[in-house]
Short mmCIF file of C-alpha atoms in Angstrom, two decimals:
data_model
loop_
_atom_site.label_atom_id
_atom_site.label_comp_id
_atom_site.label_asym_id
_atom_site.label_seq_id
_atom_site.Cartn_x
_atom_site.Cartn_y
_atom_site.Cartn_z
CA UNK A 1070 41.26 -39.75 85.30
CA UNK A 1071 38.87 -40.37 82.33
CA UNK A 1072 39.13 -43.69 80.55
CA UNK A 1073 39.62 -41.92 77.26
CA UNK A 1074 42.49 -40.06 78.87
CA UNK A 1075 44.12 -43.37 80.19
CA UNK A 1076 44.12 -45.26 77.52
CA UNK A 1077 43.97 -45.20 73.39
CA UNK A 1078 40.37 -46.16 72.64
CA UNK A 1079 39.48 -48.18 68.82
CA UNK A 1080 42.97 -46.85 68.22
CA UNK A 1081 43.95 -46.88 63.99
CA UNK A 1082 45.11 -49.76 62.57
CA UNK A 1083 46.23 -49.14 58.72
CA UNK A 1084 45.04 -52.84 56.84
CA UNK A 1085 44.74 -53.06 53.07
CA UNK A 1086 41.95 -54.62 51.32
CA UNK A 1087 41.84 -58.04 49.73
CA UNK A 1088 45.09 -58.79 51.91
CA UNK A 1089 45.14 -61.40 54.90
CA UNK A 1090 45.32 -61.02 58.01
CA UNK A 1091 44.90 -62.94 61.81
CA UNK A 1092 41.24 -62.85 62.40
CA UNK A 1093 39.64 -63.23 66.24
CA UNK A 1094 36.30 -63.55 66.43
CA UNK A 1095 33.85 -63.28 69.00
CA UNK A 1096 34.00 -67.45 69.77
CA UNK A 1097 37.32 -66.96 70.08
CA UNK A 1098 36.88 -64.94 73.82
CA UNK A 1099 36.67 -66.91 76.61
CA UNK A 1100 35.24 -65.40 79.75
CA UNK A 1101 37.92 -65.73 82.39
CA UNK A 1102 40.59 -66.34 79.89
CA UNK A 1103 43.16 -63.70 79.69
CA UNK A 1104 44.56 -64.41 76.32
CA UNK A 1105 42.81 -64.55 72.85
CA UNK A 1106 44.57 -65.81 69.66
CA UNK A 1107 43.37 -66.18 66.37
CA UNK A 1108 42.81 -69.48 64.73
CA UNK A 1109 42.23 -68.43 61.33
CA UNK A 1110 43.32 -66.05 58.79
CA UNK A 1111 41.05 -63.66 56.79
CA UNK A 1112 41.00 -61.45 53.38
CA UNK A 1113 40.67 -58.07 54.97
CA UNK A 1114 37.23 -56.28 52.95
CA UNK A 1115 35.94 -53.53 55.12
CA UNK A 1116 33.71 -52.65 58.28
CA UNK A 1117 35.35 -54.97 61.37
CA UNK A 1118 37.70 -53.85 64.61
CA UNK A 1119 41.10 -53.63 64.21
CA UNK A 1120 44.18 -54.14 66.41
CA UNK A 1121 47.45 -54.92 67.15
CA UNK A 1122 49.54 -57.14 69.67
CA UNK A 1123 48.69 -56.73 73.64
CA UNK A 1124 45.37 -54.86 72.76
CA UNK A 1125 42.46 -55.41 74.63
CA UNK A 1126 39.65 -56.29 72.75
CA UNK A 1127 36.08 -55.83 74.57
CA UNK A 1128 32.60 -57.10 73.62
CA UNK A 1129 30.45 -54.49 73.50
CA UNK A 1130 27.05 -56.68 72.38
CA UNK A 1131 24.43 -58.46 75.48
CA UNK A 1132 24.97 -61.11 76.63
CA UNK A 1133 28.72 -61.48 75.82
CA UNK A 1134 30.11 -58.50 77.51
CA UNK A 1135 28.10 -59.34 80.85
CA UNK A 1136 29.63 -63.03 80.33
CA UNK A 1137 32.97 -61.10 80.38
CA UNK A 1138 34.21 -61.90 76.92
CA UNK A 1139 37.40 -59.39 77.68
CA UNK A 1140 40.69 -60.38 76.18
CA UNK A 1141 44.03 -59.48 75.71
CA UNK A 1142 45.27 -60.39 71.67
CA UNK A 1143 48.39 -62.09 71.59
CA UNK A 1144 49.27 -62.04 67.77
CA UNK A 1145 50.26 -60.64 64.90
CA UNK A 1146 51.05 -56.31 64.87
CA UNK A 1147 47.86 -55.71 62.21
CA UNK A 1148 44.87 -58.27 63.12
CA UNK A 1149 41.12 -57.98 62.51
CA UNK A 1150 37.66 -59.78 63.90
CA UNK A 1151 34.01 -58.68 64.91
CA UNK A 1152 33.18 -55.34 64.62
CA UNK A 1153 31.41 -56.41 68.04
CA UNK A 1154 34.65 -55.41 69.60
CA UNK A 1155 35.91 -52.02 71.68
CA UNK A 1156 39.64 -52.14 71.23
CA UNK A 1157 41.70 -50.94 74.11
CA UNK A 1158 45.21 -50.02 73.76
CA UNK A 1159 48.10 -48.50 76.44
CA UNK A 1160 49.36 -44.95 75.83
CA UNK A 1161 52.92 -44.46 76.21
CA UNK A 1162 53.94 -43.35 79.46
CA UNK A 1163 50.75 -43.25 81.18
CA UNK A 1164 49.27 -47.19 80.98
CA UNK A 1165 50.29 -50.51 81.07
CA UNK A 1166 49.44 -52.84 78.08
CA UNK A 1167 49.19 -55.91 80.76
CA UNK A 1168 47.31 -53.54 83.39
CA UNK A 1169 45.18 -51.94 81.05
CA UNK A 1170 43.64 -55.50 80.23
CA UNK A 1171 42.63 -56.43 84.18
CA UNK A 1172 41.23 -52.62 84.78
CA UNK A 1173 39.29 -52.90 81.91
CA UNK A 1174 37.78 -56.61 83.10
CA UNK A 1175 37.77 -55.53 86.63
CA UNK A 1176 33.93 -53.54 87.84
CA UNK A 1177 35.43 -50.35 87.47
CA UNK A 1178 34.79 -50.63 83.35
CA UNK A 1179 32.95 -53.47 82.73
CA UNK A 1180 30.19 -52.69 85.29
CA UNK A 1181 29.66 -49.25 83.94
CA UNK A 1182 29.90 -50.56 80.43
CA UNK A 1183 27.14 -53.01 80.64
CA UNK A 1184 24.96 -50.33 82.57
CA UNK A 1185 25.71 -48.22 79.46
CA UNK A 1186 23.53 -50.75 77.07
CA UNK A 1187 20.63 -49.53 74.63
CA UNK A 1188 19.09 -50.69 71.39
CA UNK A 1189 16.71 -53.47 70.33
CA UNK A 1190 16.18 -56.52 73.27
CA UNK A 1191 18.47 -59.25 72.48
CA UNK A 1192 21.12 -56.54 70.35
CA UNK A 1193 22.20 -54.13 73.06
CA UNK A 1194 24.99 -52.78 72.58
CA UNK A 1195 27.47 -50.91 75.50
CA UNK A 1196 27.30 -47.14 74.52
CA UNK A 1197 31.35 -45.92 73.48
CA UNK A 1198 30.57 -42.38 74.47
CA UNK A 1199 30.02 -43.36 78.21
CA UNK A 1200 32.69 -46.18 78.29
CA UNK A 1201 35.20 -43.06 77.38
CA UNK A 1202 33.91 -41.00 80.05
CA UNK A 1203 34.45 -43.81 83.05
CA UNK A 1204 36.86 -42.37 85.90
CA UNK A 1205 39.59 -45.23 86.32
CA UNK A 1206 42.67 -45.23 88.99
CA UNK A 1207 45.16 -42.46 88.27
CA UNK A 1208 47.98 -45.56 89.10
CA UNK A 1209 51.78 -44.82 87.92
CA UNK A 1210 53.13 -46.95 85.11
CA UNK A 1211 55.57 -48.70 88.16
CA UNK A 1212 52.33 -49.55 90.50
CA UNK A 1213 50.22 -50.82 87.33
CA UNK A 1214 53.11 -53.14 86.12
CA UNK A 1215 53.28 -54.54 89.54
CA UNK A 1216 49.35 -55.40 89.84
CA UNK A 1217 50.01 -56.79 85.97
CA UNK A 1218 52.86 -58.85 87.25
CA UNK A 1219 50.53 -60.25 90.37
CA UNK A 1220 47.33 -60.85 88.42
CA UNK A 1221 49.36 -62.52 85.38
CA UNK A 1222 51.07 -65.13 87.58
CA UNK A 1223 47.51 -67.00 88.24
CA UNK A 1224 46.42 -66.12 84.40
CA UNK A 1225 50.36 -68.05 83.14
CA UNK A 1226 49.18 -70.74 85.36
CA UNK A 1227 45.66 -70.81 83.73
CA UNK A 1228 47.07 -70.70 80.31
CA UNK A 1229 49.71 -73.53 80.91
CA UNK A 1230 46.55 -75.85 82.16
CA UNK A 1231 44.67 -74.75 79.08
CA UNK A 1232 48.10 -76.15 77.28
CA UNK A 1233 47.98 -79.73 78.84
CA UNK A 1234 44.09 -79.81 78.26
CA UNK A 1235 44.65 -79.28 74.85
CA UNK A 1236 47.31 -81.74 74.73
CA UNK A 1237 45.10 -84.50 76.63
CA UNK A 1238 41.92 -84.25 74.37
CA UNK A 1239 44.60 -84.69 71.10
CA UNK A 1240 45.85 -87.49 72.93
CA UNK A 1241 42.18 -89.44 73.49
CA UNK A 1242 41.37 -88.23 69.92
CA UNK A 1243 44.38 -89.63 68.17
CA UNK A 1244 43.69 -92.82 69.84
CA UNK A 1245 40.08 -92.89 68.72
CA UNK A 1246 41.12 -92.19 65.10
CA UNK A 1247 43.61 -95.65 65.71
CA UNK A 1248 40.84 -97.45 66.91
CA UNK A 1249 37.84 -96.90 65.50
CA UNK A 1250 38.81 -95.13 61.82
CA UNK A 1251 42.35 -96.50 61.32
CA UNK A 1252 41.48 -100.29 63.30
CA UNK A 1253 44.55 -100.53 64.98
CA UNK A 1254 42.80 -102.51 68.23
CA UNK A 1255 45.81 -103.51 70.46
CA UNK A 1256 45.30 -107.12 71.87
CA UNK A 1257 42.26 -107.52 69.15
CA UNK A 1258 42.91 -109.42 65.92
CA UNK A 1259 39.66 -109.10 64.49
CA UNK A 1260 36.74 -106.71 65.97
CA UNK A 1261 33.27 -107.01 64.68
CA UNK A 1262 31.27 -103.68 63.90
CA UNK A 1263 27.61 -103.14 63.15
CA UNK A 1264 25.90 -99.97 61.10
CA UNK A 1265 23.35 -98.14 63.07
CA UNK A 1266 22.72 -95.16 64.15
CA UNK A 1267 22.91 -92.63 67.32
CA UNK A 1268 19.29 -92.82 68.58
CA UNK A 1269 19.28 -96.47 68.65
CA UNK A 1270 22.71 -96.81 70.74
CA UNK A 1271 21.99 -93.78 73.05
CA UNK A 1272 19.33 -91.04 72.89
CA UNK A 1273 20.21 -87.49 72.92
CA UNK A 1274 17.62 -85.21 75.55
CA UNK A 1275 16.48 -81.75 74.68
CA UNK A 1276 17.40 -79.32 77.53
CA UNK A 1277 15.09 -77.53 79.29
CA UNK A 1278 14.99 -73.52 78.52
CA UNK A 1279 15.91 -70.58 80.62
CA UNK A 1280 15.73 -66.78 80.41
CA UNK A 1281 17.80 -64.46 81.60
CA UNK A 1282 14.66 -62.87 83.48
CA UNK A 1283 14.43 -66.08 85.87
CA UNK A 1284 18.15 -67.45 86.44
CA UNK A 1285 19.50 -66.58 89.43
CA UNK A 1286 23.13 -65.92 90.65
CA UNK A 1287 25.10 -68.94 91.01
CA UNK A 1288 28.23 -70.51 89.24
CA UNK A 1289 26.39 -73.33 86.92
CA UNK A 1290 27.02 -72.57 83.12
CA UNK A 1291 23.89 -72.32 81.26
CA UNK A 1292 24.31 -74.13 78.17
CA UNK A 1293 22.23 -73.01 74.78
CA UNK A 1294 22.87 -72.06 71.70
CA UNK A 1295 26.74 -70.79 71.67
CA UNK A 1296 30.09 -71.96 72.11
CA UNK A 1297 30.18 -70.74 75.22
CA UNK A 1298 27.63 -70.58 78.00
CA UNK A 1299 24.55 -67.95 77.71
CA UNK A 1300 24.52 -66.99 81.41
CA UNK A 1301 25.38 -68.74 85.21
CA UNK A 1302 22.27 -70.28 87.45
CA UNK A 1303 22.58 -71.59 90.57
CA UNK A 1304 21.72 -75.11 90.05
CA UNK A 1305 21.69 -77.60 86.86
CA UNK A 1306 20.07 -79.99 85.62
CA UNK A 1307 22.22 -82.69 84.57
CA UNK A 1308 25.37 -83.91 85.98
CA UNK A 1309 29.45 -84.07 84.49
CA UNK A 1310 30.21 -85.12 82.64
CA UNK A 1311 28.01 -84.26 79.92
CA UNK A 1312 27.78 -84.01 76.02
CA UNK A 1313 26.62 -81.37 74.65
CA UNK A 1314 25.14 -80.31 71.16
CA UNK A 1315 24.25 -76.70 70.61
CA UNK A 1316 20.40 -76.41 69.08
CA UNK A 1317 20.26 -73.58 67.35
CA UNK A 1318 21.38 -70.40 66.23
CA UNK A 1319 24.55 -69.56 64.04
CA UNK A 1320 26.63 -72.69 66.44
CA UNK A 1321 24.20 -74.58 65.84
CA UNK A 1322 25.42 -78.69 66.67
CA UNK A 1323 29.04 -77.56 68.02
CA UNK A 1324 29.70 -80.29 70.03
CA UNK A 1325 31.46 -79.64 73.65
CA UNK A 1326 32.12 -81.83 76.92
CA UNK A 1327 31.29 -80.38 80.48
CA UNK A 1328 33.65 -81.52 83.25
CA UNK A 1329 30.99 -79.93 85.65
CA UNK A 1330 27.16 -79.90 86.34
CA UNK A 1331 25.68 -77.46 84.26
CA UNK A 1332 22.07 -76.20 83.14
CA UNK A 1333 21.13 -77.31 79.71
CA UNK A 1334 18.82 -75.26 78.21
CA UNK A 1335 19.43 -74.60 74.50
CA UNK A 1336 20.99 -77.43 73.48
CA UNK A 1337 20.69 -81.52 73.10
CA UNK A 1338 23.23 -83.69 76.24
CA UNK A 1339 23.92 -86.37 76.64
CA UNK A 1340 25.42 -87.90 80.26
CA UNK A 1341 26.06 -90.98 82.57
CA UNK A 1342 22.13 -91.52 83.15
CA UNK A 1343 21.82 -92.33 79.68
CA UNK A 1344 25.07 -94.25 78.79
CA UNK A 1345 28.23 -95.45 80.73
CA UNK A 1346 30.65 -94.51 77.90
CA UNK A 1347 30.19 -90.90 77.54
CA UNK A 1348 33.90 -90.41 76.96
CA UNK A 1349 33.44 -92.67 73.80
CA UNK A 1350 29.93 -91.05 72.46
CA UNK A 1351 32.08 -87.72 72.80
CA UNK A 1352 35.27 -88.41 71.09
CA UNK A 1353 32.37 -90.10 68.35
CA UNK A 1354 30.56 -87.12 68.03
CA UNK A 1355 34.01 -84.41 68.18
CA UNK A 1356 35.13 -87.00 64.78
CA UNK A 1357 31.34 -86.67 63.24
CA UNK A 1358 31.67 -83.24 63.88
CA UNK A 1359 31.16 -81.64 60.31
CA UNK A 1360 28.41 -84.05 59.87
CA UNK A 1361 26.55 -82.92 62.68
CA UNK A 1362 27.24 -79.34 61.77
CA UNK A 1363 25.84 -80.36 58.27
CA UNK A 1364 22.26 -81.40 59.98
CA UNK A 1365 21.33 -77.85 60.18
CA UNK A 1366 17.96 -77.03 59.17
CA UNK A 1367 15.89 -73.74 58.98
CA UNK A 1368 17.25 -70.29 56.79
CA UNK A 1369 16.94 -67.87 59.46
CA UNK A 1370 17.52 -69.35 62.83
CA UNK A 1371 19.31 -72.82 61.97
CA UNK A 1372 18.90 -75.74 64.01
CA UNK A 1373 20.14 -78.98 65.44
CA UNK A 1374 17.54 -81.00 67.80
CA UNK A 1375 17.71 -84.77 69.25
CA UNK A 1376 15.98 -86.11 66.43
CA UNK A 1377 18.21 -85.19 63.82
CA UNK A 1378 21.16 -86.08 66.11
CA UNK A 1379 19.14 -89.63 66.29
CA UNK A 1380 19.58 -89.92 62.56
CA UNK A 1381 23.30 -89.86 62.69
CA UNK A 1382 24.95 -92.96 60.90
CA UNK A 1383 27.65 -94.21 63.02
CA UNK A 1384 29.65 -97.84 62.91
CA UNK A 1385 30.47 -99.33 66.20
CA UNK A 1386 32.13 -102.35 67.55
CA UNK A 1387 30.69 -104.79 70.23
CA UNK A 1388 30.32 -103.07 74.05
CA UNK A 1389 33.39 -105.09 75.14
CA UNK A 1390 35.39 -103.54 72.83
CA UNK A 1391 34.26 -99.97 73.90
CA UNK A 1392 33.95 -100.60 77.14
CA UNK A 1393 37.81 -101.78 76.97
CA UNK A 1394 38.67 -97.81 75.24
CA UNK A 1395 36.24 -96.22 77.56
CA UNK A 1396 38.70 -97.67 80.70
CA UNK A 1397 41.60 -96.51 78.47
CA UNK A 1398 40.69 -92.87 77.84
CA UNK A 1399 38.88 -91.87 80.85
CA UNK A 1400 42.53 -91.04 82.94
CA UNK A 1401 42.83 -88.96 80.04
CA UNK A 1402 39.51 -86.98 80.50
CA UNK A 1403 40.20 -87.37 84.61
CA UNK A 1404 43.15 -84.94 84.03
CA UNK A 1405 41.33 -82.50 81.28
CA UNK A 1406 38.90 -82.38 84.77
CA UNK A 1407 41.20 -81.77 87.49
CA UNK A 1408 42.95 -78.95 85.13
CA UNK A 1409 39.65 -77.64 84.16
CA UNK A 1410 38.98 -77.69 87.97
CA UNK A 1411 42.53 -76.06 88.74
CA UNK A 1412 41.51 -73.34 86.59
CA UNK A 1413 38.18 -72.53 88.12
CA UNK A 1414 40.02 -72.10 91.21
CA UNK A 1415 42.46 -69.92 90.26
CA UNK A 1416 40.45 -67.72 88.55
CA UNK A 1417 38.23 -67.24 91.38
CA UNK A 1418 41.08 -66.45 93.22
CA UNK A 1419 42.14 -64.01 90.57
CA UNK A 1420 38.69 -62.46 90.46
CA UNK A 1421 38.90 -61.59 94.30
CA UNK A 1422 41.88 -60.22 93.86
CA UNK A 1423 41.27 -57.92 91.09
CA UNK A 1424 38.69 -55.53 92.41
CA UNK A 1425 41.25 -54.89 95.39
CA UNK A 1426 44.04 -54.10 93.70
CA UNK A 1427 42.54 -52.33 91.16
CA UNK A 1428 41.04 -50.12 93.61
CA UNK A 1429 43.91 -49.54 95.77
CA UNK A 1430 42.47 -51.60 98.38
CA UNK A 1431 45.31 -53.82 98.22
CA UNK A 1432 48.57 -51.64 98.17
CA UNK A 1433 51.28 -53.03 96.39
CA UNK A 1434 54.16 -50.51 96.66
CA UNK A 1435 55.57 -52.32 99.33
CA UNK A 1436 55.84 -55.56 97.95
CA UNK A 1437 58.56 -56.94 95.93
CA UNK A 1438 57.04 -58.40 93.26
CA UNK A 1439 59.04 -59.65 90.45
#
């Protein structure tokens, strides 16, 4: 069966102009992450993608949709976002809402979607015409609810650790803000702090670029310019846990902590070689954040380097005192890891399931799933 016979393809969604609506846009997808929701709303104006609850929504621009940015929308019945998007949606009686989001992650699609890629280097985009024409499984609605039902119990699992990890970093934040903005030090009637600035306390280093052409296959995020990482290399070049501060691009200075070893390449870190407290230097940064994302310099491709990071105007309290948070916080961060690290193993564990059952290689008529 063709894919455009499966499913409903950048179905029609009716929105009105100059109204608001849930927005998603393409920072919001998380490769490996099932579900997408928005975080803002938008005035509706034009030319974007547009969908509705339990659609799939697809990147259809390099490098995101060979990083796997494929989610399911959990939201609102009328939502909106990048018109960098492929919207897939179940047709009654012949697909699975659920199912229709792992066939379109699994090879089968994706694989033939990225082969499908033309245009300008660096703005290819996955050609709709061929995407429609892909020959999926010809699965009844029972069988594809039943591979849903299998796949989903690792992705409920992943989203209920992505729960507590959100829950953990508000935790070590809130208690930042009491210490060091609100001065609420327990056991600490007075605490002495001194004006300085980042460079002078700890030293941000640039990272060290990669291209596509010369990375090779491996499991190591390759951290640059984005929110999320460019590509995966098989070895890094600085250890976790590790600030860092994207350098450029539309992201540029988005600040993010790495619970494992990763490549830096388009962006400024910070780890344990240079300071013991990077749990503290984090939670700093994450509070300065508009103020880093302020630094930004350059019209057409804005940037953030170490040097302007260097410049940043911070107040902090003696090293006893911060040493004193640092051995309060890091269980916090400890658990964010061990989740984080949960969830890399179930989704590999999801992944190598996927292609199995997608294909029928795994044949799940049999089993009672529930």
């Amino acid at each position: 069966m063709k894919l455009e016979d499966f499913c409903q393809i950048n179905p029609t969604v009716q929105l009105n102009r100059n109204e608001e609506y849930e927005f998603v846009e393409m920072a919001d997808l998380v490769p490996g992450d099932r579900y997408v929701i928005s975080k803002n709303k938008k005035v509706f104006n034009g030319s974007f993608s547009k969908f509705s609850n339990k659609d799939t929504l697809m990147a259809k621009i390099t490098p995101c949709l060979e990083n796997g940015k494929i989610s399911q929308y959990i939201g609102a019945s009328k939502a909106f976002g990048s018109t960098e998007f492929n919207i897939f949606r179940e047709k009654e009686n012949i697909s699975d809402a659920n199912y229709l989001y792992y066939l379109v992650s699994s090879t089968i699609v994706k694989d033939p979607a990225i082969k499908s890629m033309s245009g300008a280097t660096g703005r290819q985009r996955a050609n709709l015409d061929e995407i429609k024409q892909i020959n999926v499984p010809d699965f009844n609605i029972a069988t594809q609810e039943k591979i849903a039902k299998i796949l989903s119990n690792y992705d409920d699992l992943i989203e209920n650790n992505n729960k507590r990890i959100k829950i953990l970093e508000e935790m070590a934040q809130k208690i930042y803000k009491e210490w060091f903005v609100d001065f609420k030090f327990p056991n600490h009637e007075t605490v002495t702090f001194k004006q300085t600035d980042l460079g002078s306390e700890v030293m941000p280093i640039k990272g060290k670029n990669i291209t596509k052409a010369i990375i090779k296959k491996g499991n190591v995020p390759v951290v640059a310019g984005g929110i999320e990482p460019a590509y995966y290399h098989n070895i890094p070049n600085t250890v976790a846990p590790v600030i860092t501060v994207s350098a450029s691009g539309a992201n540029a200075g988005y600040i993010n902590l790495y619970y494992q070893d990763i490549w830096a390449s388009d962006c400024s870190y910070i780890d344990t070689t240079m300071t013991p407290y990077v749990y503290y230097y984090y939670l700093l940064l994450k509070y300065n954040q508009i103020k880093v994302t302020n630094m930004q310099r350059g019209a057409a491709q804005p940037h953030v380097y170490p040097q302007d990071l260097a410049q940043l105007k911070i107040k902090i309290p003696e090293e006893n005192i911060i040493r004193e948070f640092n051995e309060i916080i890091t269980p916090f961060f400890s658990e964010i890891s061990n989740f984080s690290l949960k969830n890399q193993t179930l989704k590999q564990t999801r992944d190598l399931l996927l292609p199995r059952l997608i294909s029928g290689e795994i044949d799940v008529e049999n089993m009672g799933v529930k």
